[in-house]
XYZ file of C-alpha atoms in Angstrom:
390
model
C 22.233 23.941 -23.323
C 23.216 27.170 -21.302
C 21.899 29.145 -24.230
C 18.719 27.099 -24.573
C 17.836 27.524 -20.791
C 18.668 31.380 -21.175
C 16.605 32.029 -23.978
C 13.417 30.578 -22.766
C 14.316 32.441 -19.354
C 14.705 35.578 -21.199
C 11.845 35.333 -23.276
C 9.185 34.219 -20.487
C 10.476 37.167 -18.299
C 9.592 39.733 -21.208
C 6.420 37.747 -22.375
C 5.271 37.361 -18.079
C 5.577 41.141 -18.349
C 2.350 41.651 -20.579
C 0.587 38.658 -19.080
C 1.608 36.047 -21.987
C 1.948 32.517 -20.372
C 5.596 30.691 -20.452
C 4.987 27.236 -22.826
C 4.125 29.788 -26.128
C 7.111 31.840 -25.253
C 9.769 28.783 -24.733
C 8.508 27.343 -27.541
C 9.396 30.518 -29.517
C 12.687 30.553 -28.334
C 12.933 27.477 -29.543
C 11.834 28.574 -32.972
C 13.910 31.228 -32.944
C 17.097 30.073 -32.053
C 16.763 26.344 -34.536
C 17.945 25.577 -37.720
C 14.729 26.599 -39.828
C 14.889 30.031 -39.060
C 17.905 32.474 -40.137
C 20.208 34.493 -37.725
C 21.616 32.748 -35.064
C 21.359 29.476 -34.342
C 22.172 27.242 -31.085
C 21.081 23.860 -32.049
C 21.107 22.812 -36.080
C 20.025 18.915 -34.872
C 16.374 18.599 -32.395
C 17.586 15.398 -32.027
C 20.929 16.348 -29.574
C 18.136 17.470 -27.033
C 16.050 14.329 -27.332
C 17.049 12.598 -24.208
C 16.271 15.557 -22.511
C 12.879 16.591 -24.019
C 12.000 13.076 -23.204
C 13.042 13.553 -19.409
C 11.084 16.510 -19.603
C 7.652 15.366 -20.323
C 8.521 12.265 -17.808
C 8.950 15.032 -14.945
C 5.398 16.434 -15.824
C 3.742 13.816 -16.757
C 5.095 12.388 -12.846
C 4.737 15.505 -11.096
C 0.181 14.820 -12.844
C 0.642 11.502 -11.139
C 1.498 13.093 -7.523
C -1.445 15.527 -7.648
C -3.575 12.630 -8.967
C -5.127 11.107 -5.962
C -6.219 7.181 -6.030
C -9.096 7.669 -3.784
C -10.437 10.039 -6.647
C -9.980 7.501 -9.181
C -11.849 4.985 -7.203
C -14.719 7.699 -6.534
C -14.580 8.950 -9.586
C -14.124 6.219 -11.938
C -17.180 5.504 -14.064
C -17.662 9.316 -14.388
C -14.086 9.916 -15.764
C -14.171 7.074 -18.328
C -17.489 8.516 -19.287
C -15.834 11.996 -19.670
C -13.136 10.832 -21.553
C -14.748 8.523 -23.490
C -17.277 11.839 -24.712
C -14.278 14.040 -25.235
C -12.430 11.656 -27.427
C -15.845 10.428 -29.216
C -15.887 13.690 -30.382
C -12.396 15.248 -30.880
C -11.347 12.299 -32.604
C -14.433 11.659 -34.440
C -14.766 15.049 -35.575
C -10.330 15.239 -36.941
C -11.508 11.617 -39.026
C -14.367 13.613 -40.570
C -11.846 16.348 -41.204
C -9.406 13.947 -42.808
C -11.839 12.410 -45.241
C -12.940 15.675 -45.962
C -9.545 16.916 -47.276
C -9.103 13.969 -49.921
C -5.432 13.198 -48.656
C -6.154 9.704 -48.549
C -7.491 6.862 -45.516
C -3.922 6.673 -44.018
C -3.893 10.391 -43.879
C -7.459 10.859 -42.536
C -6.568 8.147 -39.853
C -3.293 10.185 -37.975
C -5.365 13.072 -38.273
C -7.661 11.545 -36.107
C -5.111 11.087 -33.730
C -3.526 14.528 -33.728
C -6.835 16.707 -33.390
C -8.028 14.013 -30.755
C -5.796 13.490 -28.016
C -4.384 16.893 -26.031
C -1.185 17.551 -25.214
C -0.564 15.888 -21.191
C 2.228 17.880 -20.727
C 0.885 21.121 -21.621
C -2.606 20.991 -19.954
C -0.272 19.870 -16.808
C 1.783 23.295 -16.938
C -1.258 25.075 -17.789
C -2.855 23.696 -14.234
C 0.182 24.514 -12.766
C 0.532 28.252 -14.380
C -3.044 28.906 -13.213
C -3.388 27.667 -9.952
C -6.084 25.511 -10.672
C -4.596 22.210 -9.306
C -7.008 22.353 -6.466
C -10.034 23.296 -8.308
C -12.969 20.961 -8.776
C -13.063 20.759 -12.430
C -9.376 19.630 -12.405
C -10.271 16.053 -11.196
C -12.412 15.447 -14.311
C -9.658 17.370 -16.844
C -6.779 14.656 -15.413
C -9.376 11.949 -15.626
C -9.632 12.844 -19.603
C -5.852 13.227 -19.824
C -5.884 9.180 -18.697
C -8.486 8.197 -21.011
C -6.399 9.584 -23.514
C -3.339 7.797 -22.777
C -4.959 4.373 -22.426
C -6.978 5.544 -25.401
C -2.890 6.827 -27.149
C -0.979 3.688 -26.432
C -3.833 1.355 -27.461
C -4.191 3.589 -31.102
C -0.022 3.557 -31.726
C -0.310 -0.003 -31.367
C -2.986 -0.292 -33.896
C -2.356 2.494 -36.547
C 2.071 1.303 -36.579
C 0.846 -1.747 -38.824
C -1.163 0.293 -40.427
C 1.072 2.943 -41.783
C 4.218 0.165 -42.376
C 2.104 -1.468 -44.792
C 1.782 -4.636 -42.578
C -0.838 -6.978 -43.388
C -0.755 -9.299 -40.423
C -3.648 -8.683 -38.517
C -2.088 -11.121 -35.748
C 0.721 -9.036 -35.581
C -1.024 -5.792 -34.788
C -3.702 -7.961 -32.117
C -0.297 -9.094 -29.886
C 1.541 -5.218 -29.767
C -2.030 -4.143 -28.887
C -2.335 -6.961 -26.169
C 0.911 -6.436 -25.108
C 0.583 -2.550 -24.653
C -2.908 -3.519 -22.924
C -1.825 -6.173 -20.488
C 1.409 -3.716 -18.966
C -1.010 -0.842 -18.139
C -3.713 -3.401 -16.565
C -0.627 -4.155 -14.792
C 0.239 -0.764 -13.373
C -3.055 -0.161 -12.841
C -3.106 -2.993 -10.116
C 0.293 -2.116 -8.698
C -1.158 1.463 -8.324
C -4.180 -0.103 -6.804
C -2.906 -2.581 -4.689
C 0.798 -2.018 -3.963
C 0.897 1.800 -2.562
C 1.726 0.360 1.031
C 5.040 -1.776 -0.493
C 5.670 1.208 -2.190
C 5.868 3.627 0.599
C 8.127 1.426 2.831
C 10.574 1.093 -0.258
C 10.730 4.670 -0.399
C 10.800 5.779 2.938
C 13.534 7.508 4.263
C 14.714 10.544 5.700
C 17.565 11.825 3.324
C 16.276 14.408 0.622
C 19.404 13.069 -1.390
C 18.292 9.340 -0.855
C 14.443 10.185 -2.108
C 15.480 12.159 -4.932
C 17.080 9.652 -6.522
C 14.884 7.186 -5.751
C 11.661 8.630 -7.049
C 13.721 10.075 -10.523
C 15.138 6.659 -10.681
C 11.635 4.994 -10.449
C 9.899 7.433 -12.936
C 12.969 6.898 -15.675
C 13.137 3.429 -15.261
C 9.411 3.029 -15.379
C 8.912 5.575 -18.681
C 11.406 3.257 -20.194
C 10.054 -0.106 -19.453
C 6.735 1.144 -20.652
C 8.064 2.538 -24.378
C 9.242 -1.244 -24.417
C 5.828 -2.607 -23.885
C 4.284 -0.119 -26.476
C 3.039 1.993 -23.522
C 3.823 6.301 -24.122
C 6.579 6.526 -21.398
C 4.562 9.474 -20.222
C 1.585 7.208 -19.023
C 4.119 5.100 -17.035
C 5.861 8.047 -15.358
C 2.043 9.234 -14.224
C 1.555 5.879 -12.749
C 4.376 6.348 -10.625
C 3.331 9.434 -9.413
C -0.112 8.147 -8.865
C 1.767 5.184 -6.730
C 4.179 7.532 -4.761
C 1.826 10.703 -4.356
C -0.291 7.858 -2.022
C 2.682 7.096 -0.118
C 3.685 9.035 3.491
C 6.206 10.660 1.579
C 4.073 11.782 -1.539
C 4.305 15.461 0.171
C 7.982 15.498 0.176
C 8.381 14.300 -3.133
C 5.889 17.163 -4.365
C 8.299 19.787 -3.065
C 11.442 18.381 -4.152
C 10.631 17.306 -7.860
C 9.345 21.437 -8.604
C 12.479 22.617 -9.598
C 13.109 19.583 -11.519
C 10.022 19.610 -13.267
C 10.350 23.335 -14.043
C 13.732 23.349 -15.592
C 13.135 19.948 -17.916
C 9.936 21.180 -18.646
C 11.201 24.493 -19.865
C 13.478 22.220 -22.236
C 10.778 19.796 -23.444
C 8.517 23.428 -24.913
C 12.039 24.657 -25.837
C 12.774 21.538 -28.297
C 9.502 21.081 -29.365
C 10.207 24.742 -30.879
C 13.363 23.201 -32.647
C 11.616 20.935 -34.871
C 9.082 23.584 -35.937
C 9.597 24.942 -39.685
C 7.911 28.355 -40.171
C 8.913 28.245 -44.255
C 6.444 24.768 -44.364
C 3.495 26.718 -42.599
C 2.636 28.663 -45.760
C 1.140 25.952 -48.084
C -1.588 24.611 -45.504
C -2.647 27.621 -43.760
C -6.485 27.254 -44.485
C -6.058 23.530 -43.409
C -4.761 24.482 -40.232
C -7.043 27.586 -39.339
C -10.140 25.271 -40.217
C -9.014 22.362 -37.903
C -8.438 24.978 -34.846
C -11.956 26.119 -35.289
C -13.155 22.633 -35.490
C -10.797 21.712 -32.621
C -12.220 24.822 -30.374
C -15.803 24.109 -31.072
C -15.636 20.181 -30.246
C -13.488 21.068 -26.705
C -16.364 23.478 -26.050
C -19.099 20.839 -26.517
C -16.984 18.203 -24.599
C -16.318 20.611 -21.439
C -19.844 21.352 -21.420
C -20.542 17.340 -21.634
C -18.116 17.015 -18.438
C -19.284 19.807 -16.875
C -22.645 18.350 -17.152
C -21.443 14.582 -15.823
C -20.059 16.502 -12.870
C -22.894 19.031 -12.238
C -20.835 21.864 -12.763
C -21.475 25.348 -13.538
C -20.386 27.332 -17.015
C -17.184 29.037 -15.207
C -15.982 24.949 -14.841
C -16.857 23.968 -18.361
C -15.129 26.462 -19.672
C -11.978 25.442 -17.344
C -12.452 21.390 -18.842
C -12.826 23.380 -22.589
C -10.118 25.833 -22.334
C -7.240 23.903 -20.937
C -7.565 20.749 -23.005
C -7.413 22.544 -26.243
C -3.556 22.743 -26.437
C -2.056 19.213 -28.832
C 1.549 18.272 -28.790
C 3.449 15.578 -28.182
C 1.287 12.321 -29.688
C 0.604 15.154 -33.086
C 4.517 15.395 -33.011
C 4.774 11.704 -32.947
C 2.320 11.060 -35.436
C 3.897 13.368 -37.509
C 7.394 11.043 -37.159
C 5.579 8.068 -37.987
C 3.808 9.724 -41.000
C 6.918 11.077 -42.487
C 8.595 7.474 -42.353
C 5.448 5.890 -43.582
C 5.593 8.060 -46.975
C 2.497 9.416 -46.183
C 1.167 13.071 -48.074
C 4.047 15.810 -48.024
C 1.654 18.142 -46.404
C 0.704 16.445 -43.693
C 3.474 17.210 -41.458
C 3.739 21.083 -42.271
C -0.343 20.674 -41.252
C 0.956 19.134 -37.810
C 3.512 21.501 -37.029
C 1.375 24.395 -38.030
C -2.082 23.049 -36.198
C 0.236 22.057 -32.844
C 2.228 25.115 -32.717
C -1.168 27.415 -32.838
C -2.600 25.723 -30.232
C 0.045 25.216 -28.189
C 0.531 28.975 -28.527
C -3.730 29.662 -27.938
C -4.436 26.847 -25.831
C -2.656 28.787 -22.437
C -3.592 32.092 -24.018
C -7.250 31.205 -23.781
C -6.845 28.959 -20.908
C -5.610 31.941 -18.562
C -8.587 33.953 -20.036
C -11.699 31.471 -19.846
C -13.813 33.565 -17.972
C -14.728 34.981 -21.589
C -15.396 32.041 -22.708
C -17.849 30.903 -19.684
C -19.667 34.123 -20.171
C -21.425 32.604 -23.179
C -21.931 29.202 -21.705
C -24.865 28.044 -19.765
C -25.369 28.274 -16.332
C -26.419 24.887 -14.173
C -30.104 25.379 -12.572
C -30.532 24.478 -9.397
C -31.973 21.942 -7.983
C -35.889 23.725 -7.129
C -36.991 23.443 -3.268
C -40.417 23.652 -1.800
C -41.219 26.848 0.417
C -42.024 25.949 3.549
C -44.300 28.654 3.788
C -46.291 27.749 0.338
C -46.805 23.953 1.481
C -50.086 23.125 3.095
């Protein structure tokens, strides 16, 4: 663990020296220093830092919930589904075209819906937090995607798992989709209508006390929620959402930084672990093709949002750039694809497609100024002269 934390320290000091962002550079320490590449080697099983990895993306996934503000969601609502609805319309539409298109087979062409579709949460959330663009405009629509997609992720597990077993009971598939369903509709009204219980529960004065109330919370809620068939990071963003509300949503902010900054560091780290470089080889042309595609839809998309939202091409660019990145739900997939039997070369394609991304996505995220340079500018709304009328 010491070693793990050094490395990625090490490594994002050296990289922060020629302006590379830190989630590339822990995740190549994590490469690095697994089992699938030679020299030496501090971890020869991902799975002894699951627990952690899994607190990790909790911590960000809650800290996205803080800065997430109710009264935008209630503003904001329609817009945001409409957002999210266009950018997964097309991401994911465009990675089923992609899968059909390869010949690997319908189960195939299905998970690669999923993993060029849905972004990675906890990446885009360090990449708003790496580029100090928490406060900007465009950020309300980018988190309103990044819920979209998680209603959009837990409702699509529950549907493709009977799929991939081989389970022919349609019945069977309709309940873990109703179930997963009917616990976010029910967070969804606690975060709605019980912030004020909240806030007294969680009042107090003691840094000691709220810290281990609000990591308690976020845990216990992540957990409940994998149960249901919910991603544990949706239910760790409704808490946030719930407690960022609250008189002491300020406080928390402050105190949960340094927790969210060292897990998160370990999350990157072990997603590096279960990356083979020797598998990357064989589906290289796959994998280049699908980034392209990827870029090209999250261009179209941020342009769509930027649109919804009346902004300008500097914005789009913002809503294109820092979505790109996949992660997590691909590395999932992946799991679920292995198990299933699926193609042997679909999950070299995942780790090779996520770890590019993950490695552009902040890259061009930090740098979309380029990008809005080719994008068109918003016209104005015309006005009369005052002096022409008469």
């Amino acid at each position: 663990m010491g070693g793990a934390f050094l490395a990625a320290a090490v490594l994002a000091r050296l990289g922060g020296r020629i302006g590379l962002p830190t989630i590339p550079l822990f995740i190549l320490a994590g490469i690095l220093l697994g089992p699938h590449t030679p020299g030496v080697v501090l971890l020869s099983d991902p799975h002894d830092l699951e627990m952690l990895t899994a607190l990790g993306l909790v911590l960000l996934l809650f800290y996205l919930g803080l800065e997430f503000h109710l009264d935008d969601l209630k503003a904001g609502g329609r817009r945001m589904a409409m957002a999210g609805g266009t950018y997964l319309a097309l991401n994911v539409g465009a990675g089923l075209g992609f899968g059909f298109a390869l010949g690997w087979g319908t189960s195939e062409a299905l998970v690669l819906a999923g993993v060029l579709g849905i972004s990675s949460s906890a990446i885009v959330t360090k990449v708003l937090v790496d580029t100090g663009r928490l406060g900007n405009p465009e950020t309300k629509p980018i988190l309103g995607i990044i819920v979209v997609e998680d209603i959009f992720l837990a409702l699509y597990l529950a549907a493709l798992q009977p799929i991939l077993s081989g389970a022919d009971s349609l019945s069977a598939a309709a309940l873990d989709a109703g179930k997963a369903f009917g616990f976010l509709l029910l967070l969804a009204l606690a975060a709605r209508f019980g912030t004020r219980i909240v806030g007294r529960l969680f009042a107090t004065r003691d840094d000691e006390l709220l810290v281990i109330s609000f990591l308690g919370a976020a845990v216990f809620v992540a957990g409940v929620s994998e149960w249901f068939g919910v991603a544990d990071a949706i239910g760790a963003f409704m808490v946030g959402l719930m407690l960022g509300s609250t008189a002491s949503g300020e406080r928390i902010r402050t105190l949960v930084h340094p927790l969210r900054d060292a897990f998160g560091a370990i999350f990157f780290f072990g997603f590096g672990l279960n990356i083979d470089p020797g598998d990357l080889l064989s589906v290289v042309w796959p994998v280049l093709i699908a980034v392209v595609l990827t870029l090209v839809m999250n261009v179209l998309a941020g342009m769509a949002a930027a649109r919804m939202y009346s902004f300008g091409a500097q914005p789009a660019a913002n809503i294109a750039t820092t979505l790109l990145a996949r992660g997590e739900f691909a590395l999932i997939l992946a799991t679920m694809a292995a198990g299933a039997g699926l193609d042997s070369r679909l999950s070299p394609f995942i780790a090779g497609y996520v770890l590019l991304l993950a490695v552009l996505g902040p890259m061009v995220a930090s740098r979309s100024h380029w990008l809005a340079r080719f994008l068109p500018e918003r016209e104005e709304p015309r006005t009369r002269d005052p002096e022409l009328v008469g």
